[in-house]
Structure formats: structure tokens, C-alpha cells
Amino acid sequence: MVREWDPRRAPSAEIGSLLDTLNAVLAADLPADPPWRDGSLREYLAEVMPGERRISWVAQAVPGPDGQPGPILGHINVLLLGDIGVIDLLVHPSVRRHGVGRQLLQVAAHRTLQEGFQSIGVEVVGDTPAVDFYTSLGFVREYVETRSVLRLDRVDWTALSGMASGISSGYRLEFCPGGPPDELLDAYARAKAEVRDTENADGEDDDDPRPSSYDPQRLRDSLDCLDRRGMKPYIVLAIHERTRRVAGLTEVVVPAQHPTRADQYDTIVSPDHRGYGIDRAIKARMLLELRSAEPELTEVQTWNAQANEAMLAVNAELGFRPDREWCEYGVDVAELAHRLDAIG
């Protein structure tokens, strides 16, 4: 049974059932990834940025002989933002190849079409069954990143301390748990705007509200949204002491849903301040701070465009190791809905 589902109003038992399915998917497709926890999972599924909407559906097994609701075996949500709908779909491995994923995608495609959107995007993890599923339905790969993972138990902390201090004179580093201070928000947003069209961004995910905005108000909204979703940001800034401008920054988020593995978001250095060792220093300083700020943390994961050789080299020096391809696929939503209707 497929039905529209609101995580804000769902019973706790349904949130727990969805968590079980999510962890079964991880165990099958990404066995090295940590299992998710129930911490703020409801909020993670419900909260969005101002002006965006997320609509969800679940596939639920029929009630048992005792009349109790069956487990949730599949879930899809579509985030409506800008001119595209971004979907996130999961199906319990025990019921794959039974049409559950197609049914969920069908209702999401029709709703996205009704809402006036022309295309649907999705992130697809390489070397998983999702690749064949989406390509068989007409999705086309549009962009590829490499995910890399750093295990903190393999870090040379002495060497890392040297990297954190290996920055040219005239700059200082500031550690900002929770986000940049109010007096630096404008400079922070301005630094991000300066590199918006360059290749020096580390880890971007349009389906995740996060501090990657280019104006101060949207940056505030993004930080607020992260907080509501149970995702704690940490930021290290490189400040050019003479001008007080933000010369570089790096962002890491520790989600309540998997607090043993943090997510690297943007790492950027303003064009006028490149070549002074800022990128390596701010990322090294971040890892040193996280070591004490997040005692549960054991890993950090990051995503990089495969052409971004400079950042890939910095990450390799820090100890990150390539893990998986992370691909963005897209499709015309009207064509997708027609194809799914024809399959039945």
C-alpha cells in the first residue's frame, strides 16, 4: 500500500520502522557506512528551507492477523526547490524487484508534474542497484563526484598540527562551532559569492539545506534549518588580518542521525588569497577541533568533483581515501510519468 505520509504527524512506531528499512538499505548497499539513529530523524525528514517544500510517501505492508499496521518497506520524498524536484527513494532489500520502487516513483513523478516542475533529479551511489534502476527508467547521468572518507584513528595528529600552522603570515584561523558569529556573516557570505563559479568548492549537495548560500539572510536561514534538522555545523575561518575579510572557510556538519561520521560541506578560498596554504590549514584545524568537540566522531566524509585536482590532493594529504562515485541523474518528469504509467 502506497500512501502520502507526513513525518511531522507520523506515529513514533512508523519513524522507527522507516529507520529499520533505511539501515537495511545501508547494510545491503553501503555496508561500511554507519547505521543511522533515531536522533532527530523526524525533523531531518520534515524541515526545509523557506520557500521549499518536501512531500513524502511510504509503501507499507498490509496489517497482520492481529490488525497491527505492517512495517514501512519503502519511502520516497521529493524536495521542490527552484525549478527542479529532487527525490530520495529507498526500498527494503527484501522487497526489491517487486515494483515497490516504481510505485513510489510513479506517485512522486505525477505530483511533481502537477506542481508545475519539468524535471526530477536524484543522487545515485555508484556500484549499487540504484544505478540500473534509474537508467532503466530513462534517467541520465549529469554529474559525478568522488566520495572520500577519512578515518580518524589513522590520522597522524602530530603531522596534522603542523599542517594547521602552515599558513602564511597575515592570516589567522577562527574556529566557530554552530556557525560564524553575527559580525562575520556578511563577510562569510561575500567570500562564498566570490568563488561561486569556481571549481574550489568541496562537497555540495543540493538536496541538503546547509550553509552554502551567497547572501547573509539565506545563510542565516540555512544555519537555522540545519539546527532544526539536528545537524550541528562547525566552521573554521581564515581571516586576512589587515582587511578583516574572510579569505577562506571550511564547513563540517555532524548529524544527530549518524554522529560517528561527519559530513564535509564547502571548503573555499577566495581567489585573491590562494597560494598561501589556507585550504590545507583550515581543514587540518577543523579535524583537530573536532577531535575534542565530538568525542563520538570516528570518520569524516567529503565529496569532490573529479576535476578538482587541487582539493583532491589536499584531502589525500590529510588522509582521506576515495570510496565511491556519487552521481547526479536527471530526467524529464513528463516522460518519466508516461514511462511509469506504461509499465503499470
mmCIF file of C-alpha atoms in Angstrom:
data_model
loop_
_atom_site.group_PDB
_atom_site.id
_atom_site.type_symbol
_atom_site.label_atom_id
_atom_site.label_comp_id
_atom_site.label_asym_id
_atom_site.label_seq_id
_atom_site.Cartn_x
_atom_site.Cartn_y
_atom_site.Cartn_z
ATOM 1 C CA MET A 1 0.000 0.000 0.000
ATOM 2 C CA VAL A 2 1.428 3.367 -1.074
ATOM 3 C CA ARG A 3 0.170 6.479 0.686
ATOM 4 C CA GLU A 4 1.192 10.064 1.238
ATOM 5 C CA TRP A 5 2.990 10.430 4.541
ATOM 6 C CA ASP A 6 3.783 13.374 6.797
ATOM 7 C CA PRO A 7 6.780 12.763 9.066
ATOM 8 C CA ARG A 8 5.668 15.567 11.380
ATOM 9 C CA ARG A 9 2.473 13.695 12.290
ATOM 10 C CA ALA A 10 3.615 10.095 11.862
ATOM 11 C CA PRO A 11 3.470 7.851 14.935
ATOM 12 C CA SER A 12 6.811 7.099 16.552
ATOM 13 C CA ALA A 13 6.412 3.449 15.520
ATOM 14 C CA GLU A 14 6.393 4.483 11.844
ATOM 15 C CA ILE A 15 9.519 6.594 12.277
ATOM 16 C CA GLY A 16 11.180 3.564 13.864
ATOM 17 C CA SER A 17 10.009 1.276 11.071
ATOM 18 C CA LEU A 18 11.383 3.639 8.440
ATOM 19 C CA LEU A 19 14.685 3.756 10.325
ATOM 20 C CA ASP A 20 14.843 -0.055 10.217
ATOM 21 C CA THR A 21 14.348 -0.001 6.444
ATOM 22 C CA LEU A 22 16.938 2.739 5.987
ATOM 23 C CA ASN A 23 19.518 0.740 7.928
ATOM 24 C CA ALA A 24 18.667 -2.428 5.983
ATOM 25 C CA VAL A 25 19.360 -0.497 2.766
ATOM 26 C CA LEU A 26 22.681 0.769 4.136
ATOM 27 C CA ALA A 27 23.693 -2.723 5.231
ATOM 28 C CA ALA A 28 22.993 -4.051 1.737
ATOM 29 C CA ASP A 29 24.359 -1.222 -0.408
ATOM 30 C CA LEU A 30 26.874 0.656 1.762
ATOM 31 C CA PRO A 31 27.939 -1.818 4.434
ATOM 32 C CA ALA A 32 30.893 0.318 5.559
ATOM 33 C CA ASP A 33 28.615 3.276 6.364
ATOM 34 C CA PRO A 34 27.483 3.675 9.983
ATOM 35 C CA PRO A 35 23.855 2.853 10.770
ATOM 36 C CA TRP A 36 21.536 5.764 11.385
ATOM 37 C CA ARG A 37 19.989 6.530 14.760
ATOM 38 C CA ASP A 38 16.577 7.869 15.708
ATOM 39 C CA GLY A 39 18.015 11.169 16.935
ATOM 40 C CA SER A 40 16.064 13.958 15.188
ATOM 41 C CA LEU A 41 15.127 11.655 12.293
ATOM 42 C CA ARG A 42 11.598 13.067 12.216
ATOM 43 C CA GLU A 43 12.977 16.602 11.984
ATOM 44 C CA TYR A 44 15.548 15.578 9.383
ATOM 45 C CA LEU A 45 12.721 14.346 7.151
ATOM 46 C CA ALA A 46 10.396 17.305 7.740
ATOM 47 C CA GLU A 47 12.391 20.527 7.923
ATOM 48 C CA VAL A 48 13.183 22.561 4.787
ATOM 49 C CA MET A 49 14.427 25.995 3.831
ATOM 50 C CA PRO A 50 11.983 28.913 3.431
ATOM 51 C CA GLY A 51 10.252 28.718 0.055
ATOM 52 C CA GLU A 52 10.898 24.992 -0.356
ATOM 53 C CA ARG A 53 8.555 22.063 0.176
ATOM 54 C CA ARG A 54 9.090 18.370 0.766
ATOM 55 C CA ILE A 55 6.331 15.823 0.029
ATOM 56 C CA SER A 56 6.679 12.200 1.164
ATOM 57 C CA TRP A 57 5.076 8.819 0.540
ATOM 58 C CA VAL A 58 5.572 5.389 2.094
ATOM 59 C CA ALA A 59 4.953 1.836 0.935
ATOM 60 C CA GLN A 60 3.608 -0.105 3.887
ATOM 61 C CA ALA A 61 2.934 -3.815 4.269
ATOM 62 C CA VAL A 62 -0.665 -4.861 4.870
ATOM 63 C CA PRO A 63 -1.739 -5.233 8.504
ATOM 64 C CA GLY A 64 -1.022 -8.564 10.140
ATOM 65 C CA PRO A 65 -3.640 -11.002 11.543
ATOM 66 C CA ASP A 66 -3.649 -9.010 14.769
ATOM 67 C CA GLY A 67 -4.667 -5.885 12.904
ATOM 68 C CA GLN A 68 -1.445 -4.050 13.694
ATOM 69 C CA PRO A 69 -0.014 -1.865 10.903
ATOM 70 C CA GLY A 70 2.589 -3.537 8.751
ATOM 71 C CA PRO A 71 6.175 -2.275 8.538
ATOM 72 C CA ILE A 72 7.225 0.518 6.196
ATOM 73 C CA LEU A 73 9.054 -1.163 3.324
ATOM 74 C CA GLY A 74 9.712 1.848 1.115
ATOM 75 C CA HIS A 75 9.844 5.633 1.257
ATOM 76 C CA ILE A 76 10.210 8.467 -1.220
ATOM 77 C CA ASN A 77 10.244 12.200 -0.803
ATOM 78 C CA VAL A 78 10.505 14.948 -3.361
ATOM 79 C CA LEU A 79 12.038 18.282 -2.417
ATOM 80 C CA LEU A 80 10.551 21.036 -4.570
ATOM 81 C CA LEU A 81 13.071 23.846 -4.963
ATOM 82 C CA GLY A 82 13.906 26.260 -7.729
ATOM 83 C CA ASP A 83 12.840 24.668 -10.998
ATOM 84 C CA ILE A 84 13.505 21.036 -10.110
ATOM 85 C CA GLY A 85 12.159 18.292 -7.888
ATOM 86 C CA VAL A 86 14.876 16.320 -6.091
ATOM 87 C CA ILE A 87 13.887 12.830 -4.960
ATOM 88 C CA ASP A 88 15.214 10.467 -2.323
ATOM 89 C CA LEU A 89 13.974 6.877 -2.622
ATOM 90 C CA LEU A 90 14.682 3.774 -0.574
ATOM 91 C CA VAL A 91 13.221 0.271 -0.692
ATOM 92 C CA HIS A 92 13.860 -2.538 1.770
ATOM 93 C CA PRO A 93 16.159 -5.137 0.153
ATOM 94 C CA SER A 94 13.652 -7.909 0.943
ATOM 95 C CA VAL A 95 11.045 -6.453 -1.441
ATOM 96 C CA ARG A 96 13.225 -5.156 -4.245
ATOM 97 C CA ARG A 97 12.292 -6.168 -7.794
ATOM 98 C CA HIS A 98 8.627 -6.373 -6.745
ATOM 99 C CA GLY A 99 7.615 -2.982 -8.176
ATOM 100 C CA VAL A 100 7.674 -1.084 -4.877
ATOM 101 C CA GLY A 101 10.248 1.459 -6.073
ATOM 102 C CA ARG A 102 8.373 2.059 -9.330
ATOM 103 C CA GLN A 103 5.087 2.620 -7.490
ATOM 104 C CA LEU A 104 6.669 5.154 -5.170
ATOM 105 C CA LEU A 105 8.427 6.918 -8.023
ATOM 106 C CA GLN A 106 5.207 6.977 -10.045
ATOM 107 C CA VAL A 107 3.236 8.884 -7.396
ATOM 108 C CA ALA A 108 6.143 11.269 -6.822
ATOM 109 C CA ALA A 109 6.540 11.924 -10.557
ATOM 110 C CA HIS A 110 2.847 12.700 -11.012
ATOM 111 C CA ARG A 111 2.808 15.060 -8.040
ATOM 112 C CA THR A 112 5.950 16.827 -9.259
ATOM 113 C CA LEU A 113 4.306 17.239 -12.670
ATOM 114 C CA GLN A 114 1.110 18.594 -11.072
ATOM 115 C CA GLU A 115 3.169 21.104 -9.110
ATOM 116 C CA GLY A 116 4.464 22.525 -12.403
ATOM 117 C CA PHE A 117 8.008 21.167 -12.368
ATOM 118 C CA GLN A 118 9.610 19.907 -15.549
ATOM 119 C CA SER A 119 12.477 17.777 -14.285
ATOM 120 C CA ILE A 120 13.443 15.437 -11.479
ATOM 121 C CA GLY A 121 16.936 14.905 -10.116
ATOM 122 C CA VAL A 122 18.338 12.225 -7.858
ATOM 123 C CA GLU A 123 21.668 11.306 -6.296
ATOM 124 C CA VAL A 124 22.736 7.782 -7.182
ATOM 125 C CA VAL A 125 25.549 5.953 -5.428
ATOM 126 C CA GLY A 126 27.874 4.093 -7.788
ATOM 127 C CA ASP A 127 28.028 0.284 -7.667
ATOM 128 C CA THR A 128 24.575 -0.060 -6.133
ATOM 129 C CA PRO A 129 21.327 -1.461 -7.640
ATOM 130 C CA ALA A 130 20.033 2.105 -7.927
ATOM 131 C CA VAL A 131 22.206 2.697 -11.000
ATOM 132 C CA ASP A 132 20.372 0.126 -13.134
ATOM 133 C CA PHE A 133 17.004 1.073 -11.638
ATOM 134 C CA TYR A 134 17.216 4.716 -12.655
ATOM 135 C CA THR A 135 18.911 4.230 -16.021
ATOM 136 C CA SER A 136 16.238 1.681 -16.990
ATOM 137 C CA LEU A 137 13.639 4.411 -16.429
ATOM 138 C CA GLY A 138 15.359 6.993 -18.623
ATOM 139 C CA PHE A 139 17.412 8.904 -16.061
ATOM 140 C CA VAL A 140 20.645 10.317 -17.484
ATOM 141 C CA ARG A 141 23.840 10.848 -15.520
ATOM 142 C CA GLU A 142 24.684 14.564 -15.442
ATOM 143 C CA TYR A 143 27.446 14.958 -12.877
ATOM 144 C CA VAL A 144 29.887 12.755 -10.974
ATOM 145 C CA GLU A 145 31.700 13.343 -7.703
ATOM 146 C CA THR A 146 34.038 11.147 -5.730
ATOM 147 C CA ARG A 147 33.225 10.478 -2.097
ATOM 148 C CA SER A 148 36.270 10.113 0.133
ATOM 149 C CA VAL A 149 36.358 9.011 3.766
ATOM 150 C CA LEU A 150 38.874 9.855 6.496
ATOM 151 C CA ARG A 151 39.210 7.510 9.460
ATOM 152 C CA LEU A 152 40.286 9.488 12.487
ATOM 153 C CA ASP A 153 42.052 6.504 14.062
ATOM 154 C CA ARG A 154 44.521 6.614 11.168
ATOM 155 C CA VAL A 155 45.327 10.319 11.382
ATOM 156 C CA ASP A 156 48.865 11.415 12.229
ATOM 157 C CA TRP A 157 47.878 14.120 14.693
ATOM 158 C CA THR A 158 51.397 15.493 15.035
ATOM 159 C CA ALA A 159 51.668 15.977 11.287
ATOM 160 C CA LEU A 160 48.162 17.441 11.252
ATOM 161 C CA SER A 161 49.148 20.059 13.835
ATOM 162 C CA GLY A 162 51.979 21.095 11.547
ATOM 163 C CA MET A 163 49.589 21.447 8.622
ATOM 164 C CA ALA A 164 47.205 23.603 10.684
ATOM 165 C CA SER A 165 50.001 26.059 11.447
ATOM 166 C CA GLY A 166 51.426 26.000 7.927
ATOM 167 C CA ILE A 167 49.734 29.173 6.769
ATOM 168 C CA SER A 168 51.417 32.367 5.595
ATOM 169 C CA SER A 169 51.768 35.288 7.981
ATOM 170 C CA GLY A 170 48.996 37.852 7.843
ATOM 171 C CA TYR A 171 46.229 35.297 8.366
ATOM 172 C CA ARG A 172 44.662 33.821 11.473
ATOM 173 C CA LEU A 173 42.236 30.940 11.913
ATOM 174 C CA GLU A 174 38.986 31.094 13.884
ATOM 175 C CA PHE A 175 37.008 28.021 14.977
ATOM 176 C CA CYS A 176 33.246 28.671 15.034
ATOM 177 C CA PRO A 177 31.084 25.852 16.431
ATOM 178 C CA GLY A 178 27.467 26.409 15.402
ATOM 179 C CA GLY A 179 28.280 28.849 12.606
ATOM 180 C CA PRO A 180 30.070 32.153 12.055
ATOM 181 C CA PRO A 181 29.495 34.972 14.557
ATOM 182 C CA ASP A 182 26.979 37.619 13.530
ATOM 183 C CA GLU A 183 29.666 40.219 12.884
ATOM 184 C CA LEU A 184 31.257 37.925 10.260
ATOM 185 C CA LEU A 185 28.098 36.738 8.487
ATOM 186 C CA ASP A 186 28.317 39.371 5.749
ATOM 187 C CA ALA A 187 31.996 38.658 5.107
ATOM 188 C CA TYR A 188 31.304 34.931 5.202
ATOM 189 C CA ALA A 189 28.552 35.182 2.588
ATOM 190 C CA ARG A 190 30.669 37.510 0.450
ATOM 191 C CA ALA A 191 33.559 35.022 0.429
ATOM 192 C CA LYS A 192 31.218 32.290 -0.783
ATOM 193 C CA ALA A 193 29.845 34.519 -3.510
ATOM 194 C CA GLU A 194 33.341 35.285 -4.779
ATOM 195 C CA VAL A 195 34.025 31.629 -5.552
ATOM 196 C CA ARG A 196 30.527 30.643 -6.610
ATOM 197 C CA ASP A 197 31.577 29.955 -10.187
ATOM 198 C CA THR A 198 34.980 28.429 -9.469
ATOM 199 C CA GLU A 199 35.996 24.823 -9.044
ATOM 200 C CA ASN A 200 37.274 25.249 -5.482
ATOM 201 C CA ALA A 201 34.163 24.043 -3.633
ATOM 202 C CA ASP A 202 34.403 20.844 -1.611
ATOM 203 C CA GLY A 203 31.254 18.805 -1.127
ATOM 204 C CA GLU A 204 27.983 20.209 -2.486
ATOM 205 C CA ASP A 205 24.604 18.554 -2.155
ATOM 206 C CA ASP A 206 21.592 20.477 -3.418
ATOM 207 C CA ASP A 207 19.213 18.191 -1.573
ATOM 208 C CA ASP A 208 20.545 19.228 1.816
ATOM 209 C CA PRO A 209 19.834 22.700 3.263
ATOM 210 C CA ARG A 210 23.194 23.889 4.565
ATOM 211 C CA PRO A 211 25.350 26.999 4.840
ATOM 212 C CA SER A 212 26.238 27.215 1.151
ATOM 213 C CA SER A 213 24.232 30.358 0.449
ATOM 214 C CA TYR A 214 25.613 33.551 -1.011
ATOM 215 C CA ASP A 215 23.674 36.238 0.849
ATOM 216 C CA PRO A 216 23.577 36.804 4.619
ATOM 217 C CA GLN A 217 19.844 36.225 5.142
ATOM 218 C CA ARG A 218 19.762 32.949 3.253
ATOM 219 C CA LEU A 219 22.876 31.910 5.127
ATOM 220 C CA ARG A 220 21.087 32.573 8.423
ATOM 221 C CA ASP A 221 18.074 30.606 7.190
ATOM 222 C CA SER A 222 20.322 27.740 6.150
ATOM 223 C CA LEU A 223 22.023 27.579 9.545
ATOM 224 C CA ASP A 224 18.643 27.683 11.277
ATOM 225 C CA CYS A 225 17.405 24.854 9.068
ATOM 226 C CA LEU A 226 20.439 22.736 9.877
ATOM 227 C CA ASP A 227 19.775 23.242 13.576
ATOM 228 C CA ARG A 228 16.134 22.206 13.234
ATOM 229 C CA ARG A 229 17.186 19.068 11.334
ATOM 230 C CA GLY A 230 19.544 18.019 14.138
ATOM 231 C CA MET A 231 22.707 18.786 12.171
ATOM 232 C CA LYS A 232 25.411 20.704 14.027
ATOM 233 C CA PRO A 233 27.724 22.833 11.876
ATOM 234 C CA TYR A 234 31.350 23.553 12.639
ATOM 235 C CA ILE A 235 33.234 26.199 10.693
ATOM 236 C CA VAL A 236 36.869 27.269 10.516
ATOM 237 C CA LEU A 237 37.548 30.683 9.009
ATOM 238 C CA ALA A 238 40.807 32.091 7.689
ATOM 239 C CA ILE A 239 40.755 35.830 8.396
ATOM 240 C CA HIS A 240 43.012 38.211 6.481
ATOM 241 C CA GLU A 241 44.197 40.309 9.391
ATOM 242 C CA ARG A 242 44.812 43.567 7.523
ATOM 243 C CA THR A 243 41.387 43.739 5.855
ATOM 244 C CA ARG A 244 39.363 41.538 8.256
ATOM 245 C CA ARG A 245 37.940 39.787 5.212
ATOM 246 C CA VAL A 246 37.158 36.075 5.193
ATOM 247 C CA ALA A 247 39.879 34.666 2.964
ATOM 248 C CA GLY A 248 38.829 31.048 3.282
ATOM 249 C CA LEU A 249 36.446 28.769 5.111
ATOM 250 C CA THR A 250 35.619 25.135 5.640
ATOM 251 C CA GLU A 251 32.376 23.630 6.950
ATOM 252 C CA VAL A 252 31.723 20.270 8.587
ATOM 253 C CA VAL A 253 28.344 19.102 9.866
ATOM 254 C CA VAL A 254 27.826 16.389 12.484
ATOM 255 C CA PRO A 255 24.317 14.919 12.097
ATOM 256 C CA ALA A 256 22.466 13.588 15.130
ATOM 257 C CA GLN A 257 21.306 10.769 12.846
ATOM 258 C CA HIS A 258 24.860 9.395 12.397
ATOM 259 C CA PRO A 259 27.139 11.233 14.832
ATOM 260 C CA THR A 260 30.087 8.904 14.290
ATOM 261 C CA ARG A 261 30.529 10.130 10.690
ATOM 262 C CA ALA A 262 30.583 13.842 9.881
ATOM 263 C CA ASP A 263 29.819 15.407 6.506
ATOM 264 C CA GLN A 264 32.220 17.869 4.905
ATOM 265 C CA TYR A 265 30.404 20.703 3.188
ATOM 266 C CA ASP A 266 32.100 23.616 1.408
ATOM 267 C CA THR A 267 35.792 24.390 1.569
ATOM 268 C CA ILE A 268 36.626 27.576 -0.331
ATOM 269 C CA VAL A 269 39.471 30.049 -0.626
ATOM 270 C CA SER A 270 38.899 33.478 -2.178
ATOM 271 C CA PRO A 271 40.800 33.940 -5.458
ATOM 272 C CA ASP A 272 42.971 36.762 -4.080
ATOM 273 C CA HIS A 273 44.166 34.586 -1.199
ATOM 274 C CA ARG A 274 45.119 31.362 -2.920
ATOM 275 C CA GLY A 275 48.644 30.007 -2.775
ATOM 276 C CA TYR A 276 49.189 30.749 0.936
ATOM 277 C CA GLY A 277 48.385 27.295 2.340
ATOM 278 C CA ILE A 278 44.918 28.286 3.546
ATOM 279 C CA ASP A 279 42.957 25.296 2.233
ATOM 280 C CA ARG A 280 45.156 22.705 3.917
ATOM 281 C CA ALA A 281 45.480 24.718 7.161
ATOM 282 C CA ILE A 282 41.746 25.284 7.690
ATOM 283 C CA LYS A 283 40.869 21.636 7.029
ATOM 284 C CA ALA A 284 43.625 20.434 9.369
ATOM 285 C CA ARG A 285 42.495 22.851 12.085
ATOM 286 C CA MET A 286 38.935 21.589 11.674
ATOM 287 C CA LEU A 287 39.980 17.991 12.298
ATOM 288 C CA LEU A 288 41.966 18.978 15.386
ATOM 289 C CA GLU A 289 38.950 20.820 16.819
ATOM 290 C CA LEU A 290 36.513 18.017 16.023
ATOM 291 C CA ARG A 291 38.701 15.552 17.883
ATOM 292 C CA SER A 292 37.752 17.194 21.179
ATOM 293 C CA ALA A 293 34.390 18.738 20.250
ATOM 294 C CA GLU A 294 32.814 15.470 19.046
ATOM 295 C CA PRO A 295 34.174 12.510 21.048
ATOM 296 C CA GLU A 296 31.873 10.041 19.264
ATOM 297 C CA LEU A 297 33.214 11.018 15.852
ATOM 298 C CA THR A 298 35.286 8.373 14.072
ATOM 299 C CA GLU A 299 35.099 9.399 10.395
ATOM 300 C CA VAL A 300 34.591 12.367 8.084
ATOM 301 C CA GLN A 301 33.260 12.027 4.540
ATOM 302 C CA THR A 302 33.606 14.530 1.720
ATOM 303 C CA TRP A 303 32.600 14.832 -1.926
ATOM 304 C CA ASN A 304 34.698 16.344 -4.705
ATOM 305 C CA ALA A 305 34.289 16.952 -8.397
ATOM 306 C CA GLN A 306 36.690 14.589 -10.148
ATOM 307 C CA ALA A 307 38.275 17.537 -11.982
ATOM 308 C CA ASN A 308 39.066 19.329 -8.716
ATOM 309 C CA GLU A 309 42.610 18.011 -8.518
ATOM 310 C CA ALA A 310 43.820 20.640 -6.058
ATOM 311 C CA MET A 311 41.271 19.772 -3.368
ATOM 312 C CA LEU A 312 41.629 16.049 -4.019
ATOM 313 C CA ALA A 313 45.362 16.430 -3.373
ATOM 314 C CA VAL A 314 44.754 18.321 -0.111
ATOM 315 C CA ASN A 315 42.308 15.661 1.052
ATOM 316 C CA ALA A 316 44.753 12.881 0.208
ATOM 317 C CA GLU A 317 47.461 14.626 2.232
ATOM 318 C CA LEU A 318 45.082 14.817 5.186
ATOM 319 C CA GLY A 319 44.364 11.097 4.922
ATOM 320 C CA PHE A 320 41.059 10.934 3.006
ATOM 321 C CA ARG A 321 40.721 7.861 0.796
ATOM 322 C CA PRO A 322 38.415 7.588 -2.276
ATOM 323 C CA ASP A 323 35.381 5.462 -1.542
ATOM 324 C CA ARG A 324 32.527 5.670 -4.073
ATOM 325 C CA GLU A 325 31.290 7.599 -7.061
ATOM 326 C CA TRP A 326 28.346 9.825 -6.188
ATOM 327 C CA CYS A 327 26.336 10.671 -9.305
ATOM 328 C CA GLU A 328 23.574 13.127 -10.092
ATOM 329 C CA TYR A 329 20.951 11.845 -12.527
ATOM 330 C CA GLY A 330 18.088 13.733 -14.122
ATOM 331 C CA VAL A 331 15.021 13.089 -16.250
ATOM 332 C CA ASP A 332 12.130 14.972 -17.821
ATOM 333 C CA VAL A 333 9.281 14.446 -15.371
ATOM 334 C CA ALA A 334 6.521 14.172 -18.001
ATOM 335 C CA GLU A 335 8.464 11.495 -19.874
ATOM 336 C CA LEU A 336 9.123 9.653 -16.613
ATOM 337 C CA ALA A 337 5.448 9.702 -15.608
ATOM 338 C CA HIS A 338 4.431 8.410 -19.048
ATOM 339 C CA ARG A 339 7.016 5.627 -18.923
ATOM 340 C CA LEU A 340 5.934 4.526 -15.454
ATOM 341 C CA ASP A 341 2.259 4.573 -16.404
ATOM 342 C CA ALA A 342 3.031 2.351 -19.386
ATOM 343 C CA ILE A 343 4.830 -0.143 -17.153
ATOM 344 C CA GLY A 344 1.826 -0.220 -14.846
#
